[in-house]
Coordinates of C-alpha atoms in Angstrom, one line a residue:
M1 CA 34.3 115.4 28.6
N2 CA 36.6 118.3 27.9
Y3 CA 37.7 118.3 31.6
K4 CA 38.4 114.6 31.5
L5 CA 40.4 115.0 28.2
S6 CA 42.4 117.8 29.6
L7 CA 43.1 115.8 32.7
L8 CA 44.3 112.8 30.6
V9 CA 46.5 115.1 28.6
A10 CA 48.0 116.6 31.8
V11 CA 48.7 113.2 33.2
A12 CA 50.3 112.0 30.0
A13 CA 52.4 115.2 29.9
T14 CA 53.5 114.6 33.5
A15 CA 54.4 111.0 32.8
M16 CA 56.4 112.1 29.7
T17 CA 58.2 114.7 31.8
A18 CA 59.0 112.1 34.5
S19 CA 60.2 109.7 31.8
V20 CA 62.6 112.4 30.4
A21 CA 63.9 113.2 33.9
K22 CA 64.5 109.5 34.5
A23 CA 66.4 109.3 31.2
D24 CA 69.1 111.5 32.6
I25 CA 72.2 109.5 33.4
A26 CA 73.5 110.2 36.9
V27 CA 77.2 110.6 37.3
A28 CA 79.2 111.8 40.3
T29 CA 82.4 113.0 41.8
A30 CA 83.3 112.2 45.4
G31 CA 86.0 113.7 47.5
P32 CA 86.9 116.1 50.3
I33 CA 84.3 118.9 49.6
T34 CA 84.7 119.9 53.2
G35 CA 87.6 119.5 55.7
Q36 CA 91.2 120.4 55.6
Y37 CA 91.7 119.0 52.1
A38 CA 88.7 120.7 50.6
T39 CA 90.9 122.5 48.0
F40 CA 91.2 119.2 46.2
G41 CA 87.5 118.5 46.5
E42 CA 86.9 121.9 44.8
Q43 CA 89.3 120.9 42.0
M44 CA 87.4 117.7 41.4
K45 CA 84.0 119.4 41.6
K46 CA 84.9 122.2 39.2
G47 CA 86.5 119.7 36.7
M48 CA 83.4 117.5 36.8
E49 CA 81.0 120.4 36.4
Q50 CA 82.8 121.6 33.3
A51 CA 83.0 118.1 31.8
V52 CA 79.3 117.5 32.3
A53 CA 78.4 120.8 30.8
D54 CA 80.7 120.2 27.7
I55 CA 79.5 116.7 27.2
N56 CA 75.8 117.7 27.5
A57 CA 76.4 120.6 25.0
A58 CA 77.8 118.1 22.6
G59 CA 74.7 115.9 22.8
G60 CA 75.2 113.9 26.0
V61 CA 75.9 110.2 26.2
L62 CA 73.7 107.7 24.1
G63 CA 71.3 110.5 23.5
Q64 CA 70.8 111.3 27.2
K65 CA 72.0 114.2 29.3
L66 CA 74.2 113.7 32.3
K67 CA 73.2 114.8 35.7
L68 CA 75.8 115.5 38.3
E69 CA 75.8 114.3 41.9
V70 CA 78.5 115.4 44.4
G71 CA 79.6 113.3 47.4
D72 CA 81.6 114.7 50.3
D73 CA 83.8 112.1 52.1
A74 CA 86.0 114.7 53.8
C75 CA 88.8 112.1 53.2
D76 CA 87.4 110.0 55.9
P77 CA 87.2 106.2 55.1
K78 CA 83.9 105.6 57.0
Q79 CA 82.3 108.7 55.4
A80 CA 83.5 107.5 52.0
V81 CA 81.7 104.2 52.4
A82 CA 78.5 106.1 53.4
V83 CA 78.9 108.4 50.4
A84 CA 79.4 105.4 48.1
N85 CA 76.3 103.7 49.3
Q86 CA 74.3 107.0 48.9
L87 CA 75.5 107.4 45.3
A88 CA 74.7 103.8 44.4
K89 CA 71.3 104.2 45.9
A90 CA 70.8 107.3 43.8
G91 CA 71.4 105.3 40.7
V92 CA 74.7 106.8 39.8
K93 CA 76.4 105.0 36.9
F94 CA 79.9 106.5 37.2
V95 CA 82.0 108.1 40.0
A96 CA 85.1 110.2 39.3
G97 CA 86.7 109.7 42.7
H98 CA 87.7 109.6 45.4
F99 CA 90.6 111.8 46.1
C100 CA 92.3 110.2 49.2
S101 CA 93.4 106.6 48.7
G102 CA 92.1 105.9 52.2
S103 CA 88.6 106.8 50.9
S104 CA 88.9 105.3 47.4
I105 CA 89.9 101.8 48.6
P106 CA 86.9 101.1 50.9
A107 CA 84.5 102.9 48.6
S108 CA 85.6 100.7 45.7
Q109 CA 84.2 97.7 47.4
V110 CA 80.7 99.3 47.5
Y111 CA 80.9 100.3 43.9
A112 CA 82.0 96.8 42.9
E113 CA 79.0 95.3 44.7
E114 CA 76.5 97.9 43.3
G115 CA 77.8 97.9 39.7
V116 CA 79.1 101.4 39.6
L117 CA 82.2 102.2 37.6
Q118 CA 84.9 104.1 39.4
I119 CA 87.8 106.1 37.9
S120 CA 89.9 107.9 40.5
P121 CA 91.6 111.1 39.3
A122 CA 94.0 111.2 42.2
S123 CA 94.3 108.0 44.5
T124 CA 97.8 106.7 44.0
N125 CA 98.0 103.8 46.6
P126 CA 98.8 100.6 44.6
K127 CA 96.2 98.6 46.6
L128 CA 93.3 100.4 44.8
T129 CA 94.0 98.6 41.6
E130 CA 95.6 95.5 43.1
Q131 CA 92.2 94.3 44.5
G132 CA 91.3 92.7 41.2
L133 CA 88.1 94.8 40.8
K134 CA 87.0 95.2 37.2
N135 CA 85.1 98.3 37.8
V136 CA 88.0 100.3 39.4
L137 CA 90.5 102.3 37.4
R138 CA 92.6 105.5 37.8
V139 CA 94.0 108.2 35.5
C140 CA 96.9 109.1 37.8
G141 CA 100.0 107.1 38.5
R142 CA 100.9 105.0 41.6
D143 CA 102.9 105.5 44.7
D144 CA 105.4 102.8 43.8
Q145 CA 106.1 104.7 40.6
Q146 CA 106.2 108.1 42.3
G147 CA 108.3 106.7 45.2
Q148 CA 111.0 105.4 42.8
I149 CA 111.4 108.8 41.3
A150 CA 111.6 110.4 44.8
G151 CA 114.1 107.8 46.0
K152 CA 116.3 108.4 43.0
Y153 CA 116.2 112.1 43.5
L154 CA 117.3 111.8 47.1
L155 CA 120.1 109.4 46.1
E156 CA 121.4 111.7 43.5
N157 CA 121.2 114.9 45.5
Y158 CA 121.7 113.8 49.1
K159 CA 124.1 110.9 48.8
G160 CA 125.7 110.4 52.2
K161 CA 123.5 113.1 53.8
N162 CA 121.0 112.9 56.6
V163 CA 117.6 112.1 55.1
A164 CA 114.4 112.1 57.1
I165 CA 111.3 110.3 55.8
L166 CA 108.0 111.3 57.5
H167 CA 104.4 110.2 56.9
D168 CA 100.9 111.0 58.2
K169 CA 99.8 107.4 58.7
S170 CA 97.3 107.6 55.9
A171 CA 97.0 105.1 53.0
Y172 CA 98.4 107.7 50.7
G173 CA 101.0 109.3 52.9
K174 CA 102.5 106.1 54.4
G175 CA 102.3 104.3 51.1
L176 CA 104.3 107.1 49.4
A177 CA 106.8 107.3 52.2
D178 CA 107.4 103.6 52.2
E179 CA 108.0 103.4 48.5
T180 CA 110.4 106.3 48.7
Q181 CA 112.2 104.6 51.6
K182 CA 112.3 101.3 49.6
A183 CA 113.9 103.1 46.6
L184 CA 116.4 104.9 48.8
N185 CA 117.4 101.8 50.6
A186 CA 117.7 99.8 47.4
G187 CA 120.2 102.5 46.2
G188 CA 122.4 101.7 49.2
Q189 CA 121.4 104.5 51.6
K190 CA 119.7 104.3 54.9
E191 CA 117.5 107.2 56.1
K192 CA 118.5 109.0 59.3
I193 CA 114.9 109.2 60.6
Y194 CA 111.7 107.4 59.6
E195 CA 108.8 108.7 61.6
A196 CA 105.0 109.2 61.6
Y197 CA 103.1 112.3 62.6
T198 CA 99.5 112.9 63.3
A199 CA 97.5 114.7 60.6
G200 CA 95.4 117.6 61.7
E201 CA 97.7 118.8 64.5
K202 CA 98.9 122.4 64.5
D203 CA 102.1 122.1 66.5
Y204 CA 105.0 119.9 65.1
S205 CA 107.7 121.7 67.1
A206 CA 108.8 118.5 69.0
L207 CA 109.2 116.6 65.7
V208 CA 111.1 119.6 64.2
S209 CA 113.4 119.7 67.2
K210 CA 114.2 116.0 66.7
L211 CA 115.0 116.7 63.0
K212 CA 117.2 119.6 64.0
Q213 CA 119.0 117.5 66.7
E214 CA 119.7 114.8 64.1
A215 CA 121.2 117.5 61.7
V216 CA 118.8 116.4 58.9
D217 CA 119.7 117.7 55.5
V218 CA 116.4 117.0 53.7
V219 CA 112.9 116.0 54.7
Y220 CA 110.7 113.8 52.6
V221 CA 107.0 114.2 53.5
G222 CA 104.5 111.5 52.7
G223 CA 101.3 113.4 53.3
Y224 CA 99.2 116.4 52.4
H225 CA 99.9 120.1 51.9
T226 CA 98.4 121.2 55.1
E227 CA 100.8 119.4 57.4
A228 CA 103.7 119.7 55.0
G229 CA 103.2 123.4 55.0
L230 CA 103.1 123.6 58.8
L231 CA 106.3 121.5 59.0
A232 CA 108.1 123.8 56.5
R233 CA 107.1 126.9 58.5
Q234 CA 108.0 125.5 61.9
M235 CA 111.3 124.2 60.5
K236 CA 112.1 127.7 59.3
D237 CA 111.1 129.1 62.7
Q238 CA 113.5 126.8 64.5
G239 CA 116.3 127.6 62.1
L240 CA 116.3 124.3 60.3
N241 CA 116.9 125.1 56.6
A242 CA 116.5 121.5 55.2
P243 CA 114.3 121.6 52.1
I244 CA 111.1 119.6 51.9
V245 CA 110.6 117.0 49.2
S246 CA 107.1 115.5 48.7
G247 CA 104.5 114.2 46.3
D248 CA 101.4 115.2 44.4
A249 CA 99.3 116.3 47.4
L250 CA 101.2 119.6 47.4
V251 CA 99.8 120.6 44.0
T252 CA 97.7 123.5 45.3
N253 CA 98.4 127.2 45.9
E254 CA 97.2 126.7 49.4
Y255 CA 100.6 125.2 50.2
W256 CA 102.3 128.6 49.9
A257 CA 99.4 130.3 51.7
I258 CA 100.4 128.1 54.7
T259 CA 104.2 128.3 54.3
G260 CA 104.9 131.8 53.0
P261 CA 108.6 132.2 52.2
A262 CA 109.4 129.0 54.2
G263 CA 108.0 127.0 51.2
E264 CA 110.8 128.3 48.9
N265 CA 112.5 125.5 47.0
T266 CA 110.1 122.8 48.1
M267 CA 110.2 120.0 45.5
M268 CA 107.3 117.7 44.6
T269 CA 106.4 115.1 42.1
F270 CA 103.3 115.3 39.8
G271 CA 102.4 114.5 36.3
P272 CA 103.3 116.9 33.4
D273 CA 101.2 120.0 33.8
P274 CA 98.0 119.2 31.8
R275 CA 97.2 123.0 31.5
E276 CA 100.1 123.2 29.0
M277 CA 98.9 120.4 26.8
P278 CA 97.3 121.4 23.4
E279 CA 94.4 119.0 24.1
A280 CA 93.5 121.1 27.2
K281 CA 93.6 124.5 25.6
E282 CA 89.9 124.9 25.0
A283 CA 88.9 123.6 28.4
V284 CA 91.5 125.7 30.2
E285 CA 90.2 128.8 28.5
K286 CA 86.7 128.1 29.7
F287 CA 87.8 127.6 33.3
R288 CA 89.9 130.8 33.3
K289 CA 87.1 132.8 31.6
A290 CA 84.9 131.7 34.5
G291 CA 87.5 132.9 37.0
Y292 CA 88.9 129.5 38.0
E293 CA 92.4 128.3 37.6
P294 CA 92.3 124.5 36.7
E295 CA 95.3 123.5 38.7
G296 CA 96.1 120.1 40.3
Y297 CA 93.4 117.5 39.7
T298 CA 90.8 119.6 38.0
L299 CA 91.7 118.4 34.5
Y300 CA 92.3 114.8 35.7
T301 CA 88.7 114.7 36.9
Y302 CA 87.5 116.2 33.6
A303 CA 89.5 113.5 31.8
A304 CA 87.9 110.7 33.9
L305 CA 84.4 111.7 32.8
Q306 CA 85.6 112.1 29.2
I307 CA 86.9 108.6 29.2
W308 CA 83.8 107.1 30.7
A309 CA 81.5 108.9 28.3
E310 CA 83.5 107.7 25.2
A311 CA 83.6 104.1 26.5
A312 CA 79.9 104.2 27.2
K313 CA 79.3 105.1 23.6
Q314 CA 81.7 102.4 22.4
A315 CA 79.9 99.8 24.6
N316 CA 76.5 101.2 23.7
S317 CA 75.7 100.8 27.4
T318 CA 76.0 102.5 30.8
E319 CA 76.5 99.1 32.5
S320 CA 79.7 99.0 34.5
A321 CA 80.8 95.5 33.4
K322 CA 80.4 96.3 29.7
I323 CA 82.2 99.7 30.0
A324 CA 85.0 98.1 32.0
D325 CA 85.8 95.6 29.2
V326 CA 85.8 98.4 26.6
L327 CA 88.1 100.6 28.7
R328 CA 90.9 98.1 28.9
K329 CA 90.8 97.4 25.1
N330 CA 91.1 101.0 23.9
S331 CA 92.9 104.3 24.5
Y332 CA 91.2 107.7 24.8
N333 CA 92.1 111.2 23.8
T334 CA 91.6 113.5 26.8
V335 CA 92.5 116.9 28.2
I336 CA 95.5 115.2 30.0
G337 CA 96.7 113.4 26.9
K338 CA 96.1 110.0 25.4
I339 CA 95.1 107.5 28.1
G340 CA 95.1 103.7 28.0
F341 CA 94.7 101.1 30.8
D342 CA 96.2 97.8 31.7
A343 CA 94.4 94.8 33.0
K344 CA 94.5 96.1 36.6
G345 CA 93.0 99.5 35.6
D346 CA 96.3 101.5 35.9
V347 CA 97.3 103.9 33.1
T348 CA 99.7 102.2 30.7
S349 CA 102.1 105.2 30.4
P350 CA 102.3 107.0 33.8
A351 CA 104.6 110.0 34.0
Y352 CA 105.9 111.8 37.0
V353 CA 108.1 115.0 36.8
W354 CA 109.5 117.4 39.3
Y355 CA 108.0 120.7 40.3
R356 CA 109.7 123.4 42.4
W357 CA 108.0 126.1 44.6
N358 CA 109.4 129.5 44.0
N359 CA 108.1 132.9 45.1
G360 CA 104.6 131.6 45.7
Q361 CA 104.3 129.6 42.5
Y362 CA 105.0 126.0 41.5
A363 CA 106.4 125.2 38.1
Q364 CA 107.7 122.1 36.4
V365 CA 111.5 121.7 36.5
K366 CA 112.5 121.6 32.9

């Protein structure tokens, strides 16, 4: 009898433990954990890990702890779809991701079908939120906003000069280059060169020779820091001193690691540095105490989970549809400031400012 009782108690305890484990809410981040853009995947992973830890320490969401899953899409669209399916199958309720627009857009279709809420910290291609999907939002701006600012800068600083616009054929890079071109042309100036390059290559000397032949005064790059860095270095090697102007995918210290002094005076657009915001002070101190500098999209990813957690509490649910409705009706205090969303899922007050690379560091141009 004692043996049977002990067995029943053990079975009951195991069932309770399993029940508690199942009560954890699975959330995820997905991005380039590996590959040439892995620096951004690390930013997202670190941001999500700290946000999960802080929310759990404060009592979790709806009385339940959060459990983090990490998906690696390597910024590859097909891999992103596979990752999205894996995360949905694992019961994930929320995804802070993806990083590359070319990954976020196809993955968003999977999340829509599977009832997973997606907030991208970094994907700026307009198409992401133009699909009409209720479950898709972002906490960053859009390429059509970023491109307008870039086009205006080129018009003001290189009027009548030879402007080259390059892109890497990706959803992000081409989208950003096209919007910059559109703004430049609308201001009455035609670019000297508009050309694509292949991401992942190491030798851009032929392209650089063409830029030099056309006496280009400035090069706008729609693409990521790896190729932009190589272009800057190889331009310098060939004696072409035209500066590079680009977007938010250069927001990593890896850019200077590639360029060295050739990266001097590179200009790029990004949101106001969230590390300098009063709301981020406590989180930034935690990151730095752990030996990690929360640059780039670290705090954007942290904010994405903050927003979802608060909306889940307001909706008293983790169901995607209920949270999506709440998200568009309210605004949220986050480590990157107060965030509200329009009907499409875009932030209601996007802001882009200029940064300049100088002596191995990038800083906002005041």
